[in-house]
Amino acid sequence: MAGLQHYRMAMDPAIQKLGTMTTNRHKYFRWTPRSAGLTFVYAIAVPFVVGVIAYQTDGKYEFRAKRKGDLISEY
């Protein structure tokens, strides 16, 4: 038992392949209709919707100095 190296593990080929694929993903990226649509949704549509909601509710809610039974909406 003293001569065995228990700290060494056999490398799993699937894990090595996943690591290589993750590292080189930018080399093989292509714009497809799906990737373009997802990029539009996450880069433009979601921030726009969040901004519109934030602009419409700006100053509407006040959370400071409220007691039990008080409304948080100011108008």
CSV table of N, CA and C in Angstrom, one decimal:
chain,number,residue,atom,x,y,z
A,1,MET,N,0.8,-1.2,0.0
A,1,MET,CA,0.0,0.0,0.0
A,1,MET,C,0.8,1.2,0.0
A,2,ALA,N,2.0,1.2,0.5
A,2,ALA,CA,2.8,2.4,0.6
A,2,ALA,C,3.3,2.8,-0.8
A,3,GLY,N,3.4,1.9,-1.7
A,3,GLY,CA,4.0,2.3,-3.0
A,3,GLY,C,2.9,2.8,-4.0
A,4,LEU,N,1.6,2.7,-3.7
A,4,LEU,CA,0.6,3.1,-4.6
A,4,LEU,C,0.4,4.6,-4.5
A,5,GLN,N,0.1,5.2,-5.6
A,5,GLN,CA,-0.2,6.7,-5.6
A,5,GLN,C,-1.7,6.9,-5.7
A,6,HIS,N,-2.3,7.0,-4.6
A,6,HIS,CA,-3.7,7.1,-4.5
A,6,HIS,C,-4.2,8.5,-5.0
A,7,TYR,N,-3.4,9.5,-5.0
A,7,TYR,CA,-3.8,10.8,-5.3
A,7,TYR,C,-4.0,11.0,-6.8
A,8,ARG,N,-3.5,10.1,-7.6
A,8,ARG,CA,-3.6,10.2,-9.1
A,8,ARG,C,-4.9,9.5,-9.5
A,9,MET,N,-5.6,10.2,-10.4
A,9,MET,CA,-6.8,9.7,-10.9
A,9,MET,C,-6.7,9.5,-12.4
A,10,ALA,N,-7.3,8.5,-13.0
A,10,ALA,CA,-7.3,8.4,-14.4
A,10,ALA,C,-8.2,9.5,-15.0
A,11,MET,N,-7.7,10.1,-16.1
A,11,MET,CA,-8.5,11.2,-16.7
A,11,MET,C,-9.6,10.6,-17.6
A,12,ASP,N,-10.8,11.1,-17.4
A,12,ASP,CA,-11.9,10.6,-18.1
A,12,ASP,C,-11.9,11.3,-19.5
A,13,PRO,N,-12.0,10.5,-20.6
A,13,PRO,CA,-11.9,11.1,-21.9
A,13,PRO,C,-13.1,12.0,-22.2
A,14,ALA,N,-14.3,11.8,-21.6
A,14,ALA,CA,-15.4,12.6,-21.8
A,14,ALA,C,-15.2,14.0,-21.2
A,15,ILE,N,-14.6,14.0,-20.0
A,15,ILE,CA,-14.3,15.3,-19.4
A,15,ILE,C,-13.2,16.1,-20.1
A,16,GLN,N,-12.2,15.4,-20.6
A,16,GLN,CA,-11.2,16.1,-21.4
A,16,GLN,C,-11.8,16.7,-22.7
A,17,LYS,N,-12.7,15.9,-23.3
A,17,LYS,CA,-13.4,16.4,-24.6
A,17,LYS,C,-14.2,17.6,-24.3
A,18,LEU,N,-15.0,17.6,-23.1
A,18,LEU,CA,-15.8,18.7,-22.8
A,18,LEU,C,-14.9,19.9,-22.5
A,19,GLY,N,-13.8,19.8,-21.8
A,19,GLY,CA,-12.9,20.9,-21.5
A,19,GLY,C,-12.4,21.5,-22.8
A,20,THR,N,-12.0,20.6,-23.7
A,20,THR,CA,-11.5,21.1,-25.0
A,20,THR,C,-12.5,21.9,-25.8
A,21,MET,N,-13.7,21.3,-25.8
A,21,MET,CA,-14.8,21.9,-26.5
A,21,MET,C,-15.2,23.3,-25.9
A,22,THR,N,-15.2,23.4,-24.6
A,22,THR,CA,-15.5,24.7,-23.9
A,22,THR,C,-14.4,25.7,-24.2
A,23,THR,N,-13.2,25.3,-24.3
A,23,THR,CA,-12.1,26.2,-24.5
A,23,THR,C,-12.1,26.7,-25.9
A,24,ASN,N,-12.4,25.9,-26.9
A,24,ASN,CA,-12.4,26.3,-28.3
A,24,ASN,C,-13.8,26.6,-28.9
A,25,ARG,N,-14.7,26.9,-28.0
A,25,ARG,CA,-16.1,27.2,-28.5
A,25,ARG,C,-16.1,28.4,-29.4
A,26,HIS,N,-15.3,29.4,-29.2
A,26,HIS,CA,-15.4,30.6,-30.0
A,26,HIS,C,-14.8,30.4,-31.4
A,27,LYS,N,-14.1,29.4,-31.6
A,27,LYS,CA,-13.5,29.1,-32.9
A,27,LYS,C,-14.6,28.5,-33.9
A,28,TYR,N,-15.6,27.9,-33.3
A,28,TYR,CA,-16.5,27.2,-34.1
A,28,TYR,C,-17.9,27.8,-34.1
A,29,PHE,N,-18.1,29.0,-33.5
A,29,PHE,CA,-19.4,29.6,-33.4
A,29,PHE,C,-19.9,30.1,-34.7
A,30,ARG,N,-21.1,29.9,-35.0
A,30,ARG,CA,-21.8,30.4,-36.2
A,30,ARG,C,-23.1,31.1,-35.9
A,31,TRP,N,-23.4,32.1,-36.6
A,31,TRP,CA,-24.6,32.8,-36.4
A,31,TRP,C,-25.7,32.0,-37.2
A,32,THR,N,-26.6,31.5,-36.4
A,32,THR,CA,-27.8,30.8,-37.0
A,32,THR,C,-29.0,31.6,-36.6
A,33,PRO,N,-30.2,31.3,-37.2
A,33,PRO,CA,-31.4,32.0,-36.8
A,33,PRO,C,-31.7,31.9,-35.3
A,34,ARG,N,-31.4,30.7,-34.7
A,34,ARG,CA,-31.6,30.5,-33.3
A,34,ARG,C,-30.7,31.3,-32.5
A,35,SER,N,-29.4,31.3,-32.8
A,35,SER,CA,-28.4,32.1,-32.0
A,35,SER,C,-28.6,33.6,-32.1
A,36,ALA,N,-29.0,34.0,-33.3
A,36,ALA,CA,-29.3,35.4,-33.5
A,36,ALA,C,-30.6,35.9,-32.7
A,37,GLY,N,-31.6,35.0,-32.7
A,37,GLY,CA,-32.8,35.3,-32.0
A,37,GLY,C,-32.5,35.4,-30.5
A,38,LEU,N,-31.8,34.4,-30.0
A,38,LEU,CA,-31.5,34.4,-28.5
A,38,LEU,C,-30.6,35.6,-28.1
A,39,THR,N,-29.7,36.0,-29.0
A,39,THR,CA,-28.9,37.1,-28.7
A,39,THR,C,-29.7,38.4,-28.7
A,40,PHE,N,-30.7,38.5,-29.6
A,40,PHE,CA,-31.6,39.7,-29.6
A,40,PHE,C,-32.4,39.7,-28.4
A,41,VAL,N,-32.9,38.6,-28.0
A,41,VAL,CA,-33.8,38.6,-26.8
A,41,VAL,C,-33.0,38.9,-25.5
A,42,TYR,N,-31.8,38.3,-25.3
A,42,TYR,CA,-31.1,38.6,-24.1
A,42,TYR,C,-30.3,39.9,-24.1
A,43,ALA,N,-30.0,40.4,-25.2
A,43,ALA,CA,-29.2,41.7,-25.3
A,43,ALA,C,-30.0,42.9,-25.5
A,44,ILE,N,-31.2,42.8,-26.1
A,44,ILE,CA,-32.0,44.0,-26.4
A,44,ILE,C,-33.4,43.9,-25.7
A,45,ALA,N,-34.1,42.8,-25.9
A,45,ALA,CA,-35.5,42.8,-25.5
A,45,ALA,C,-35.7,42.7,-24.0
A,46,VAL,N,-34.9,41.9,-23.3
A,46,VAL,CA,-35.0,41.8,-21.8
A,46,VAL,C,-34.6,43.1,-21.2
A,47,PRO,N,-33.5,43.7,-21.5
A,47,PRO,CA,-33.1,45.0,-20.9
A,47,PRO,C,-34.2,46.1,-21.2
A,48,PHE,N,-34.7,46.1,-22.4
A,48,PHE,CA,-35.8,47.1,-22.7
A,48,PHE,C,-37.0,46.9,-21.9
A,49,VAL,N,-37.5,45.7,-21.7
A,49,VAL,CA,-38.7,45.5,-20.9
A,49,VAL,C,-38.4,45.8,-19.4
A,50,VAL,N,-37.2,45.5,-18.9
A,50,VAL,CA,-36.9,45.8,-17.5
A,50,VAL,C,-36.8,47.3,-17.4
A,51,GLY,N,-36.2,48.0,-18.3
A,51,GLY,CA,-36.1,49.5,-18.3
A,51,GLY,C,-37.5,50.2,-18.3
A,52,VAL,N,-38.4,49.6,-19.2
A,52,VAL,CA,-39.8,50.2,-19.2
A,52,VAL,C,-40.5,50.0,-17.9
A,53,ILE,N,-40.4,48.9,-17.3
A,53,ILE,CA,-41.0,48.6,-16.0
A,53,ILE,C,-40.4,49.5,-14.9
A,54,ALA,N,-39.1,49.6,-14.9
A,54,ALA,CA,-38.4,50.5,-14.0
A,54,ALA,C,-38.8,52.0,-14.1
A,55,TYR,N,-38.9,52.4,-15.4
A,55,TYR,CA,-39.3,53.8,-15.6
A,55,TYR,C,-40.8,54.1,-15.2
A,56,GLN,N,-41.7,53.1,-15.4
A,56,GLN,CA,-43.1,53.3,-15.1
A,56,GLN,C,-43.3,53.3,-13.6
A,57,THR,N,-42.5,52.6,-12.8
A,57,THR,CA,-42.7,52.4,-11.4
A,57,THR,C,-41.7,53.3,-10.6
A,58,ASP,N,-41.0,54.2,-11.2
A,58,ASP,CA,-40.0,55.0,-10.5
A,58,ASP,C,-40.7,55.9,-9.5
A,59,GLY,N,-40.3,55.8,-8.3
A,59,GLY,CA,-40.9,56.7,-7.2
A,59,GLY,C,-42.3,56.2,-6.7
A,60,LYS,N,-42.8,55.2,-7.2
A,60,LYS,CA,-44.2,54.8,-6.9
A,60,LYS,C,-44.2,54.1,-5.5
A,61,TYR,N,-43.1,53.4,-5.2
A,61,TYR,CA,-43.1,52.6,-3.9
A,61,TYR,C,-42.1,53.2,-2.9
A,62,GLU,N,-42.5,53.3,-1.7
A,62,GLU,CA,-41.7,53.8,-0.6
A,62,GLU,C,-41.7,52.8,0.5
A,63,PHE,N,-40.5,52.2,0.8
A,63,PHE,CA,-40.4,51.2,1.8
A,63,PHE,C,-40.0,51.7,3.1
A,64,ARG,N,-39.5,52.9,3.2
A,64,ARG,CA,-39.0,53.4,4.5
A,64,ARG,C,-40.1,54.0,5.3
A,65,ALA,N,-40.0,53.8,6.6
A,65,ALA,CA,-40.9,54.3,7.7
A,65,ALA,C,-42.3,53.9,7.5
A,66,LYS,N,-42.5,52.7,7.1
A,66,LYS,CA,-43.9,52.2,7.0
A,66,LYS,C,-44.2,51.3,8.2
A,67,ARG,N,-45.4,51.4,8.6
A,67,ARG,CA,-45.9,50.6,9.8
A,67,ARG,C,-46.9,49.6,9.3
A,68,LYS,N,-47.2,48.7,10.2
A,68,LYS,CA,-48.2,47.7,9.8
A,68,LYS,C,-49.5,48.3,9.4
A,69,GLY,N,-49.9,47.9,8.2
A,69,GLY,CA,-51.2,48.4,7.7
A,69,GLY,C,-51.0,49.6,6.7
A,70,ASP,N,-49.8,50.2,6.7
A,70,ASP,CA,-49.6,51.3,5.7
A,70,ASP,C,-49.4,50.7,4.3
A,71,LEU,N,-49.8,51.5,3.3
A,71,LEU,CA,-49.6,51.1,1.9
A,71,LEU,C,-48.2,51.5,1.5
A,72,ILE,N,-47.6,50.7,0.6
A,72,ILE,CA,-46.2,51.0,0.2
A,72,ILE,C,-46.3,51.9,-1.1
A,73,SER,N,-47.5,51.9,-1.8
A,73,SER,CA,-47.6,52.7,-3.0
A,73,SER,C,-47.9,54.2,-2.6
A,74,GLU,N,-47.2,55.1,-3.2
A,74,GLU,CA,-47.3,56.5,-2.9
A,74,GLU,C,-48.4,57.2,-3.7
A,75,TYR,N,-48.7,56.6,-4.9
A,75,TYR,CA,-49.8,57.2,-5.7
A,75,TYR,C,-50.6,56.1,-6.4
